[in-house]
Coordinates of N, CA and C in Angstrom, one line a residue:
M1 N 102.1 129.5 119.0 CA 103.3 129.1 117.6 C 103.2 128.2 116.9
H2 N 103.4 128.2 115.7 CA 103.1 127.4 114.4 C 104.4 127.5 113.1
T3 N 104.1 126.2 113.3 CA 105.9 126.3 111.9 C 105.3 125.3 110.9
L4 N 106.0 125.9 109.6 CA 106.1 124.8 109.0 C 107.5 124.7 108.4
E5 N 108.1 123.1 108.3 CA 109.2 123.1 107.8 C 109.5 122.3 106.2
I6 N 110.4 122.7 105.6 CA 110.6 122.0 105.0 C 112.2 121.7 104.8
K7 N 112.2 120.3 104.9 CA 114.1 119.4 105.3 C 114.4 118.9 103.8
N8 N 115.5 119.7 103.4 CA 116.2 119.1 102.5 C 115.2 118.5 101.8
L9 N 114.1 119.0 100.7 CA 113.2 118.5 99.6 C 114.1 118.6 98.8
Y10 N 112.8 117.2 97.5 CA 113.4 117.0 96.1 C 112.1 116.6 95.7
V11 N 112.2 117.7 94.1 CA 111.1 117.2 93.8 C 111.6 116.6 92.4
K12 N 110.3 115.5 91.8 CA 110.6 115.9 90.1 C 108.9 115.7 89.9
I13 N 109.0 115.6 88.5 CA 107.3 115.8 87.7 C 107.8 115.4 86.0
E14 N 107.1 115.0 86.0 CA 107.2 113.6 84.6 C 108.5 113.7 84.4
G15 N 110.0 113.2 85.5 CA 110.2 112.0 85.5 C 111.3 113.4 85.4
R16 N 111.4 114.8 86.2 CA 112.3 115.5 85.5 C 112.4 116.0 86.8
E17 N 113.8 116.2 87.5 CA 113.9 116.9 89.2 C 113.6 118.2 89.1
I18 N 112.9 118.8 90.0 CA 112.6 121.0 90.0 C 113.0 121.0 91.2
L19 N 112.7 120.5 92.1 CA 113.7 121.2 93.6 C 114.5 120.0 94.0
K20 N 115.7 120.9 94.5 CA 116.8 120.2 94.6 C 117.1 120.5 95.7
G21 N 117.0 119.8 97.1 CA 117.8 120.6 99.0 C 116.9 121.7 99.2
I22 N 115.3 121.5 99.5 CA 114.7 123.0 99.4 C 114.8 122.6 101.5
N23 N 115.8 123.6 101.9 CA 115.5 123.7 103.1 C 114.3 125.3 103.6
L24 N 113.1 125.0 104.6 CA 112.4 126.1 104.2 C 112.2 126.4 106.2
T25 N 111.6 127.3 106.5 CA 111.4 127.0 108.2 C 110.2 128.9 108.2
I26 N 109.1 128.5 108.0 CA 108.1 129.4 108.2 C 107.9 129.5 109.6
K27 N 107.8 130.4 110.7 CA 107.2 130.4 111.9 C 105.8 131.9 112.5
S28 N 105.4 131.3 113.0 CA 103.7 132.7 113.2 C 104.7 133.7 112.9
G29 N 103.7 134.2 112.4 CA 104.2 136.2 112.2 C 105.4 136.3 111.5
E30 N 105.5 135.4 110.8 CA 107.4 135.5 109.8 C 106.4 135.8 108.1
V31 N 107.4 136.9 107.5 CA 106.8 137.1 106.4 C 108.0 136.1 105.6
H32 N 108.0 135.4 104.8 CA 108.7 135.6 104.0 C 108.6 135.3 102.1
V33 N 109.4 135.6 101.8 CA 109.9 136.3 100.3 C 110.4 135.8 99.1
L34 N 109.6 134.9 98.4 CA 110.5 133.6 97.0 C 110.6 134.8 96.4
M35 N 112.0 134.5 95.9 CA 112.0 135.6 94.4 C 112.6 134.5 93.7
G36 N 112.9 134.7 92.2 CA 113.8 133.7 91.0 C 113.3 134.4 89.9
P37 N 113.9 133.8 88.3 CA 113.6 133.7 87.3 C 112.3 132.8 87.2
N38 N 112.4 132.7 86.0 CA 111.1 131.5 85.9 C 111.3 130.9 85.4
G39 N 110.2 129.6 85.5 CA 110.5 127.9 85.2 C 112.0 127.8 86.3
V40 N 112.1 128.4 87.7 CA 112.6 128.4 88.3 C 112.0 126.8 90.3
G41 N 111.4 126.4 89.5 CA 110.8 126.0 90.9 C 109.7 126.4 92.3
K42 N 109.6 127.6 91.6 CA 108.5 128.8 92.9 C 107.3 127.9 93.4
S43 N 106.4 128.7 91.9 CA 105.1 128.1 91.8 C 104.8 126.2 91.9
T44 N 106.2 125.3 91.8 CA 106.6 123.7 91.9 C 106.2 124.1 93.9
L45 N 107.4 124.3 94.2 CA 107.1 124.4 95.6 C 105.8 125.1 96.5
S46 N 104.6 125.6 95.8 CA 104.1 126.3 97.3 C 102.9 124.7 96.7
H47 N 102.6 124.0 95.2 CA 101.1 123.1 94.8 C 102.2 121.9 95.5
V48 N 103.4 121.9 95.8 CA 103.7 120.5 96.4 C 103.2 120.6 97.7
I49 N 104.1 122.3 98.4 CA 103.5 121.9 99.9 C 101.9 122.1 100.2
M50 N 101.5 122.4 98.9 CA 100.0 122.2 99.5 C 99.5 120.5 98.8
G51 N 100.3 119.9 98.7 CA 100.2 118.3 98.6 C 99.4 117.9 96.6
N52 N 99.7 118.8 95.6 CA 99.7 118.6 94.7 C 100.1 117.1 94.0
P53 N 99.1 116.2 94.3 CA 99.4 114.4 93.6 C 99.8 114.6 92.1
N54 N 100.5 115.8 91.4 CA 101.3 115.6 90.3 C 102.4 115.3 89.8
Y55 N 103.4 116.4 91.5 CA 104.3 116.1 91.5 C 104.6 115.2 92.8
E56 N 106.2 114.8 92.6 CA 106.6 113.4 93.2 C 107.1 113.5 94.2
V57 N 107.8 113.5 95.8 CA 108.4 114.0 96.5 C 109.0 112.6 96.9
T58 N 110.9 112.9 96.2 CA 111.9 112.2 95.5 C 111.4 111.4 97.6
K59 N 112.5 112.6 98.1 CA 113.6 113.2 98.9 C 112.7 114.1 100.1
G60 N 112.8 113.9 101.2 CA 113.2 114.4 102.3 C 111.0 114.9 102.7
K61 N 111.5 116.3 103.8 CA 109.5 116.0 104.4 C 109.4 117.6 104.1
I62 N 107.9 117.4 104.8 CA 107.5 118.6 105.1 C 106.6 118.3 105.6
L63 N 106.8 119.5 107.6 CA 106.1 119.3 108.2 C 105.5 120.5 108.9
L64 N 104.3 120.3 109.6 CA 103.1 120.9 110.2 C 103.1 121.3 111.2
D65 N 103.9 122.3 112.4 CA 103.7 121.8 113.7 C 104.5 121.0 114.2
G66 N 105.5 120.1 113.2 CA 106.1 118.8 113.7 C 105.6 117.9 114.0
E67 N 104.7 117.6 112.8 CA 103.9 116.2 112.2 C 103.9 116.1 110.4
D68 N 104.6 115.5 110.1 CA 104.7 115.0 108.5 C 103.6 115.1 107.9
I69 N 103.4 116.1 107.3 CA 102.1 116.0 106.3 C 102.8 115.5 104.6
T70 N 104.0 115.4 104.7 CA 104.3 115.0 103.2 C 104.0 114.9 102.2
H71 N 103.0 113.4 102.9 CA 102.4 112.9 102.6 C 101.1 112.4 101.6
M72 N 100.6 114.1 102.7 CA 98.8 113.9 103.5 C 98.0 114.9 102.3
A73 N 96.7 114.1 102.6 CA 96.5 115.1 101.1 C 95.4 116.6 101.5
V74 N 95.0 117.1 100.5 CA 95.3 118.6 100.1 C 94.3 118.8 101.8
E75 N 93.1 117.8 101.4 CA 91.9 118.8 102.0 C 91.8 119.2 103.4
E76 N 93.2 117.1 104.0 CA 93.9 117.4 105.4 C 95.1 118.6 105.6
R77 N 95.8 118.9 105.0 CA 96.6 120.1 104.7 C 95.5 121.4 105.3
A78 N 94.3 121.5 104.6 CA 93.3 122.7 104.1 C 92.8 122.7 106.3
K79 N 92.4 122.2 106.3 CA 92.2 121.9 107.8 C 92.3 121.5 108.5
K80 N 93.9 121.8 108.4 CA 95.2 122.3 109.5 C 95.9 122.9 109.8
G81 N 95.7 124.2 108.2 CA 96.0 125.4 108.9 C 96.1 126.0 107.3
L82 N 96.7 125.3 106.3 CA 97.6 125.8 105.3 C 96.3 126.5 104.2
F83 N 97.2 127.2 103.4 CA 96.4 127.8 102.9 C 97.2 128.4 101.4
L84 N 96.5 128.7 99.9 CA 97.2 128.8 98.8 C 96.4 128.9 97.9
S85 N 97.2 130.9 97.6 CA 96.3 131.5 96.5 C 97.1 131.2 95.3
F86 N 96.1 131.1 94.1 CA 96.3 130.4 93.0 C 97.1 131.7 92.0
Q87 N 98.3 131.6 91.2 CA 98.1 132.3 90.3 C 97.5 132.6 89.5
T88 N 97.1 132.2 88.6 CA 95.9 132.6 88.5 C 94.6 131.2 88.6
P89 N 94.0 132.0 89.9 CA 92.3 131.3 90.0 C 91.5 131.2 88.9
P90 N 91.2 130.0 89.7 CA 90.4 129.0 87.9 C 89.0 129.7 88.2
E91 N 88.5 129.2 86.8 CA 87.3 129.8 86.4 C 86.4 128.3 86.6
I92 N 84.8 128.6 88.0 CA 84.6 127.7 88.3 C 83.2 127.5 87.7
E93 N 82.5 127.5 86.1 CA 81.2 127.7 86.0 C 80.1 126.8 86.2
G94 N 78.9 127.7 87.0 CA 78.3 126.6 87.1 C 77.9 126.4 88.3
L95 N 78.8 126.7 88.8 CA 79.5 126.9 91.0 C 78.8 128.2 91.3
T96 N 78.9 128.7 92.3 CA 77.8 130.3 92.8 C 79.4 130.5 93.9
T97 N 80.0 131.7 93.7 CA 80.8 132.3 94.5 C 80.3 131.5 96.2
A98 N 79.1 132.2 96.6 CA 78.4 131.7 97.4 C 78.4 130.2 97.7
D99 N 78.1 129.4 97.1 CA 78.4 127.7 96.9 C 79.6 127.6 97.0
F100 N 81.0 128.1 96.1 CA 82.0 127.7 96.8 C 82.0 128.3 97.5
L101 N 81.7 129.4 99.0 CA 83.0 130.2 99.6 C 82.9 129.1 101.0
K102 N 81.5 128.9 100.9 CA 80.4 127.9 101.7 C 81.0 126.4 101.6
A103 N 80.9 125.6 100.8 CA 81.4 124.3 101.0 C 82.9 124.4 100.7
S104 N 84.2 125.6 101.3 CA 85.3 125.7 101.4 C 85.0 125.5 102.8
V105 N 84.4 126.5 103.4 CA 84.4 126.9 104.6 C 84.2 125.0 105.4
S106 N 82.8 124.5 104.9 CA 82.4 124.0 105.3 C 83.2 122.5 106.2
L107 N 84.5 122.7 104.6 CA 85.0 121.0 104.9 C 86.1 121.5 106.2
K108 N 86.8 122.1 106.4 CA 87.1 122.8 107.3 C 86.7 123.0 108.2
E109 N 85.9 123.6 109.1 CA 85.0 123.5 110.2 C 84.1 122.2 110.7
G110 N 83.8 121.9 108.9 CA 82.8 120.1 109.8 C 82.5 120.8 110.4
E111 N 82.5 120.0 112.1 CA 80.4 120.1 113.0 C 80.1 121.2 113.3
K112 N 81.8 121.9 113.1 CA 82.2 123.9 113.9 C 81.1 124.7 112.8
F113 N 80.6 124.0 111.6 CA 80.1 125.6 111.2 C 78.7 125.9 111.5
R114 N 78.9 126.8 110.6 CA 77.2 127.1 111.6 C 77.5 128.2 110.4
L115 N 76.3 128.3 109.9 CA 75.8 128.6 108.2 C 75.5 130.2 108.6
L116 N 74.7 130.8 110.1 CA 74.3 132.2 109.9 C 75.4 132.9 110.9
S117 N 76.8 132.7 111.2 CA 78.3 133.0 111.4 C 78.9 133.6 109.7
F118 N 79.1 132.2 109.5 CA 79.4 132.7 108.6 C 78.7 133.5 107.1
A119 N 77.6 133.5 106.7 CA 77.3 134.5 106.4 C 77.4 136.1 106.7
R120 N 78.0 135.9 108.4 CA 77.7 136.9 108.9 C 79.4 137.7 108.3
Q121 N 80.2 136.4 108.6 CA 81.9 137.2 108.2 C 81.6 137.0 107.3
V122 N 81.1 136.6 105.8 CA 81.3 137.0 104.5 C 80.5 138.2 104.0
E123 N 79.9 139.4 104.4 CA 79.3 140.3 104.4 C 80.5 141.0 104.7
V124 N 81.3 141.3 106.0 CA 81.6 141.7 106.9 C 83.1 141.9 106.0
Y125 N 83.6 141.1 105.7 CA 84.9 140.8 104.7 C 84.5 140.9 103.4
M126 N 83.7 141.2 102.6 CA 83.5 141.4 101.3 C 83.3 142.4 101.4
Q127 N 82.4 143.2 102.7 CA 82.8 145.2 102.6 C 83.9 145.3 103.0
K128 N 85.2 144.9 103.0 CA 86.3 145.7 103.6 C 86.9 145.7 102.9
L129 N 87.2 144.6 101.5 CA 87.1 144.5 101.1 C 86.9 145.1 98.8
G130 N 85.7 145.6 99.4 CA 84.4 146.3 98.6 C 84.3 145.9 97.0
I131 N 83.9 143.9 97.8 CA 83.0 143.0 96.5 C 81.8 143.3 96.7
Q132 N 81.1 144.1 95.4 CA 79.1 143.7 95.4 C 78.8 143.2 96.4
K133 N 78.1 141.8 96.7 CA 77.4 141.3 96.9 C 76.6 140.5 95.6
E134 N 76.4 141.0 94.5 CA 75.8 140.4 93.8 C 77.0 139.2 93.3
F135 N 78.4 139.7 93.2 CA 79.4 138.9 92.9 C 78.8 136.9 93.3
L136 N 78.4 136.8 95.2 CA 77.5 135.9 95.8 C 77.2 135.1 94.0
N137 N 75.8 135.5 94.2 CA 75.5 134.3 92.6 C 76.2 134.2 91.7
R138 N 77.1 135.0 91.1 CA 77.6 134.9 90.0 C 78.3 133.0 89.9
S139 N 78.9 133.1 89.0 CA 79.9 131.9 88.3 C 81.4 132.1 89.3
F140 N 81.6 131.4 90.1 CA 82.7 131.4 90.6 C 83.9 131.9 90.4
N141 N 84.5 133.4 90.5 CA 85.8 133.9 89.0 C 85.2 133.9 87.7
D142 N 84.6 133.1 87.5 CA 83.5 133.8 85.9 C 83.5 134.8 85.3
G143 N 84.4 135.1 84.1 CA 83.9 137.1 84.1 C 84.5 138.3 84.4
F144 N 84.9 137.5 85.4 CA 85.7 138.5 87.2 C 87.1 138.7 86.6
S145 N 87.3 140.1 86.6 CA 89.2 140.8 86.3 C 89.5 140.3 86.7
G146 N 90.9 140.7 87.2 CA 92.0 140.4 87.8 C 92.7 140.9 89.0
G147 N 91.8 142.1 89.4 CA 92.1 142.3 90.4 C 91.1 142.1 91.1
E148 N 89.2 141.3 90.4 CA 88.1 140.2 91.0 C 88.9 139.1 91.6
K149 N 89.2 138.4 90.8 CA 90.0 136.8 91.7 C 90.9 137.3 93.1
K150 N 91.8 138.7 92.3 CA 92.0 137.7 93.8 C 91.8 139.1 94.9
K151 N 90.6 139.7 95.1 CA 90.3 139.6 95.8 C 89.4 138.6 96.5
M152 N 88.9 137.8 95.5 CA 88.2 136.7 96.0 C 89.2 135.6 96.5
E153 N 90.3 135.9 96.6 CA 91.4 134.6 97.2 C 91.9 135.5 98.5
I154 N 91.6 136.4 98.8 CA 92.0 137.1 99.9 C 91.1 136.6 101.2
L155 N 89.2 137.1 100.0 CA 87.9 136.3 101.2 C 88.8 135.2 101.4
S156 N 88.4 134.3 100.3 CA 88.9 133.4 101.1 C 90.1 132.7 102.5
M157 N 90.7 134.1 102.3 CA 91.8 133.6 102.7 C 91.1 133.7 104.0
Y158 N 90.4 135.2 104.5 CA 89.7 135.5 105.9 C 89.3 134.5 106.3
L159 N 88.3 134.4 106.0 CA 86.9 132.6 105.8 C 87.2 131.6 106.6
L160 N 89.2 131.1 106.3 CA 89.5 130.0 105.8 C 90.2 130.0 107.2
Q161 N 91.0 131.0 107.4 CA 92.1 131.5 108.3 C 93.1 130.8 109.2
P162 N 93.7 130.2 107.9 CA 94.7 130.2 107.7 C 96.0 130.3 109.0
T163 N 96.5 129.6 108.9 CA 97.8 129.9 109.7 C 98.7 129.7 109.8
I164 N 99.4 129.0 108.4 CA 100.3 129.3 107.3 C 99.5 130.0 105.7
A165 N 99.9 130.8 105.1 CA 99.4 130.9 104.2 C 100.9 131.1 103.4
I166 N 100.3 131.1 102.2 CA 101.2 130.3 100.4 C 100.6 131.5 99.3
L167 N 101.3 132.3 99.0 CA 100.4 133.6 98.2 C 100.9 133.6 96.7
D168 N 100.9 133.1 95.9 CA 101.4 132.7 94.5 C 101.2 134.0 93.4
E169 N 102.6 134.8 93.4 CA 101.9 136.2 93.1 C 100.9 136.7 93.0
I170 N 100.9 137.2 94.1 CA 99.0 137.4 94.2 C 99.2 139.1 94.1
D171 N 99.4 139.5 93.8 CA 100.2 141.0 92.9 C 100.2 141.1 91.6
A172 N 100.3 140.1 90.3 CA 100.1 140.0 89.1 C 98.7 140.4 88.5
G173 N 99.6 140.8 87.7 CA 97.8 142.1 86.9 C 97.0 142.9 87.5
L174 N 97.7 143.4 88.8 CA 96.5 143.8 89.6 C 97.2 145.9 89.1
D175 N 96.6 146.3 88.8 CA 96.3 147.6 89.1 C 96.4 148.5 90.6
I176 N 97.1 149.7 90.1 CA 97.3 150.4 91.3 C 96.6 150.4 92.5
D177 N 94.9 150.8 92.6 CA 93.5 150.7 93.7 C 94.2 149.1 94.2
S178 N 93.8 148.5 93.1 CA 93.7 147.1 93.5 C 95.0 146.7 94.8
L179 N 96.2 147.0 94.1 CA 97.5 146.1 94.8 C 97.6 146.7 95.9
K180 N 97.1 147.8 96.3 CA 96.5 149.1 97.8 C 95.7 148.0 98.7
T181 N 94.4 147.0 97.9 CA 94.0 146.6 98.7 C 94.2 145.7 99.1
I182 N 94.9 144.8 97.9 CA 94.6 143.9 98.5 C 96.0 143.8 99.4
G183 N 97.7 144.8 99.5 CA 98.5 144.7 99.8 C 97.9 145.0 101.8
E184 N 97.0 145.8 101.9 CA 96.5 146.3 103.4 C 95.8 145.0 103.9
H185 N 94.8 144.8 103.4 CA 94.3 142.9 103.8 C 95.3 142.5 104.5
I186 N 96.8 142.1 103.2 CA 97.1 140.5 103.3 C 98.0 140.6 105.1
C187 N 98.4 142.4 104.7 CA 98.7 143.5 106.2 C 98.1 143.0 107.4
S188 N 97.0 143.4 107.0 CA 96.3 143.2 108.1 C 95.7 142.4 108.3
Y189 N 95.6 141.0 107.6 CA 95.0 139.5 108.1 C 96.2 139.2 109.1
K190 N 97.5 139.4 108.7 CA 98.3 139.1 109.1 C 99.4 139.2 110.6
E191 N 98.6 140.5 110.8 CA 98.8 141.1 111.9 C 98.1 140.4 113.1
Q192 N 96.1 140.1 112.6 CA 95.5 140.0 113.2 C 95.1 138.3 113.7
Q193 N 95.6 137.6 112.0 CA 96.2 136.3 113.5 C 97.5 135.7 113.6
Q194 N 99.4 137.0 113.0 CA 99.3 136.5 113.5 C 100.1 135.5 112.2
A195 N 99.5 134.5 110.8 CA 99.6 133.9 110.8 C 101.3 134.0 109.8
G196 N 101.9 133.2 109.0 CA 103.0 133.1 108.8 C 102.8 133.1 106.9
L197 N 103.2 134.4 106.4 CA 103.0 134.0 105.0 C 104.7 133.5 103.8
L198 N 104.4 133.4 102.8 CA 105.4 132.7 102.0 C 104.9 133.5 100.9
F199 N 105.1 135.0 100.4 CA 105.2 135.7 99.2 C 105.9 134.6 97.5
I200 N 105.3 134.2 97.2 CA 106.1 134.2 95.4 C 106.1 135.7 95.2
T201 N 107.1 136.7 94.6 CA 106.9 137.4 93.6 C 107.6 137.6 92.8
H202 N 107.1 138.2 92.0 CA 108.4 139.5 90.6 C 109.0 140.4 90.8
Y203 N 108.2 140.7 91.8 CA 108.2 142.4 92.2 C 108.2 143.2 93.9
K204 N 108.8 143.8 93.5 CA 109.0 144.8 94.9 C 107.8 145.4 95.1
R205 N 107.1 145.9 95.1 CA 106.0 146.2 94.4 C 104.9 146.2 95.8
L206 N 104.2 144.9 96.3 CA 103.5 144.4 97.2 C 104.2 144.4 98.7
L207 N 105.6 144.5 98.8 CA 106.5 144.9 98.9 C 106.6 146.1 100.0
D208 N 106.3 147.0 98.9 CA 105.9 148.0 99.5 C 104.3 148.4 100.9
Y209 N 103.8 146.7 100.8 CA 103.1 146.9 102.1 C 103.1 146.4 103.2
I210 N 104.0 145.2 102.9 CA 104.4 143.8 104.7 C 106.0 144.0 104.1
R211 N 106.4 144.3 104.7 CA 108.1 144.0 104.6 C 108.4 142.7 105.3
P212 N 108.9 142.2 104.7 CA 108.8 140.9 105.2 C 110.7 140.4 106.1
N213 N 110.2 139.4 106.4 CA 111.5 139.2 107.7 C 112.4 138.6 106.5
F214 N 112.4 138.1 105.6 CA 113.4 136.8 105.2 C 112.8 136.7 103.8
V215 N 113.9 137.6 102.8 CA 114.0 136.8 101.3 C 114.6 136.1 100.6
H216 N 114.4 135.2 100.0 CA 114.6 134.1 99.8 C 115.2 134.0 98.1
V217 N 115.7 133.7 97.9 CA 116.3 133.3 96.0 C 116.8 131.9 95.8
L218 N 115.5 131.5 94.5 CA 115.6 130.1 94.2 C 116.0 130.2 93.0
V219 N 116.4 129.7 92.6 CA 117.3 129.5 91.1 C 117.5 127.9 91.1
D220 N 117.2 127.8 89.6 CA 117.9 125.5 89.0 C 117.2 124.7 90.2
G221 N 116.3 125.3 90.9 CA 116.0 124.3 92.3 C 116.4 125.0 94.1
E222 N 117.1 125.4 93.4 CA 118.5 125.9 94.3 C 117.2 127.0 95.3
I223 N 118.0 127.0 96.9 CA 117.8 128.3 97.7 C 119.0 128.9 97.7
K224 N 119.4 129.4 96.6 CA 121.3 130.3 96.2 C 121.7 131.7 97.5
K225 N 120.5 132.2 97.6 CA 120.2 133.0 98.9 C 119.0 133.5 99.6
T226 N 119.9 133.9 100.9 CA 118.7 134.1 101.8 C 118.4 135.6 102.8
G227 N 118.2 136.8 102.4 CA 118.7 137.8 103.4 C 117.6 138.7 103.0
D228 N 117.4 139.8 104.2 CA 116.3 140.7 104.1 C 116.1 141.5 103.8
A229 N 115.1 142.1 103.6 CA 114.4 143.3 102.0 C 115.5 143.6 101.7
T230 N 116.5 144.1 102.2 CA 116.9 145.0 100.2 C 117.8 143.8 99.8
L231 N 117.5 142.4 100.4 CA 118.1 141.8 98.9 C 116.7 142.1 97.8
V232 N 116.2 142.3 97.5 CA 115.1 142.4 97.1 C 115.6 143.6 96.0
E233 N 116.3 144.8 96.9 CA 116.7 146.1 95.9 C 117.7 145.7 95.5
F234 N 118.7 144.8 95.7 CA 119.5 144.1 95.4 C 119.4 143.9 94.1
I235 N 117.9 142.7 94.1 CA 118.0 142.0 92.3 C 117.2 143.2 91.7
E236 N 116.3 143.3 91.6 CA 115.9 144.4 91.0 C 116.9 145.7 90.2
K237 N 117.5 145.7 91.1 CA 119.3 146.4 90.1 C 119.9 145.8 89.2
N238 N 120.5 144.5 89.8 CA 121.6 143.9 89.0 C 120.7 142.1 88.7
G239 N 119.5 142.0 88.9 CA 118.7 140.7 88.8 C 119.3 139.0 89.4
Y240 N 119.3 138.1 88.6 CA 119.6 137.2 89.0 C 120.7 136.1 88.8
E241 N 121.5 137.1 88.1 CA 123.3 136.7 86.8 C 124.5 136.2 88.4
K242 N 124.3 137.1 89.4 CA 124.7 136.6 90.1 C 124.5 135.5 90.8
F243 N 123.5 135.1 91.0 CA 123.1 133.6 91.6 C 122.8 132.1 91.0
K244 N 122.8 132.5 89.6 CA 123.1 131.4 88.2 C 124.5 130.6 88.4
K245 N 125.5 132.0 89.4 CA 126.5 130.7 89.1 C 127.2 130.6 90.4
A246 N 126.7 131.2 91.3 CA 126.4 130.0 92.7 C 126.8 129.3 93.0

C-alpha cells in the first residue's frame, strides 16, 4: 500500500499565495478527481507535489509513504514512484523519443536498468497504444498532434511504473477515439499496478472510463468540497458559484 499525503499545504509564487491549506490523501488503487475554475491552483498543486522549484512551500508537508518529500528534488520524487503528466507536454527538438524514454527509465531504475528489457517493453506498450515505431526516431513530441503527445505521456507512465500518478488535463484536446484509448489504458494501468491516481480536469468525459472514488472542488486555493462521482454531475449542471460562496 502506497500513500501520498498533503498536509495543510500553503504555496506562493512570486510572493502571491496560491494554495491555502490543502489537505489531501491518495492511497493505492484510489482515483481522485480535482476540479475547479481556471486559475485557482489546480496545476500549481500538481507541480508542487512533483517538486517544481518555481513554487515556494511556506507551510505544510508532502509525505510519500510516510517520508517527508516537501523539499526533495524532482528526480528523487520520480525514483520513489511519483509521476506527473503535463497539461501541455513539452517539445524537445533534437532529442529522439527513444533517447528521451531511455534516459527517463534508466535514471529511475539505476543499476537495475536493462536495455533489452526496456526495448521489449517499449515495443509492447507502443503497440498497445497504437503508436507507430517511426515515432522513436523523431524528436520528442516535435510536430506531434495533441493525441500523439498524450499517448506519449501514457507510454512514459507505463514505462516508469509510478505508484502515484498525477494526470493534469490528460483529456484536453483529444478527439473521441484518442480519449477512448487514453481512458482505457489509464484504467488498465490503475488495475494492473493498483496505482493511486489524481486527475485534474474540467470535464466528466474521461470519467466515463474511470469512475472516481473521490471528487474534490478547488476554489481560491482551497478545497471547498469533497464528494463522490455525483459531485461531477452537480458541477456540470450548476458550475462553481455555490463553492465560491462557501
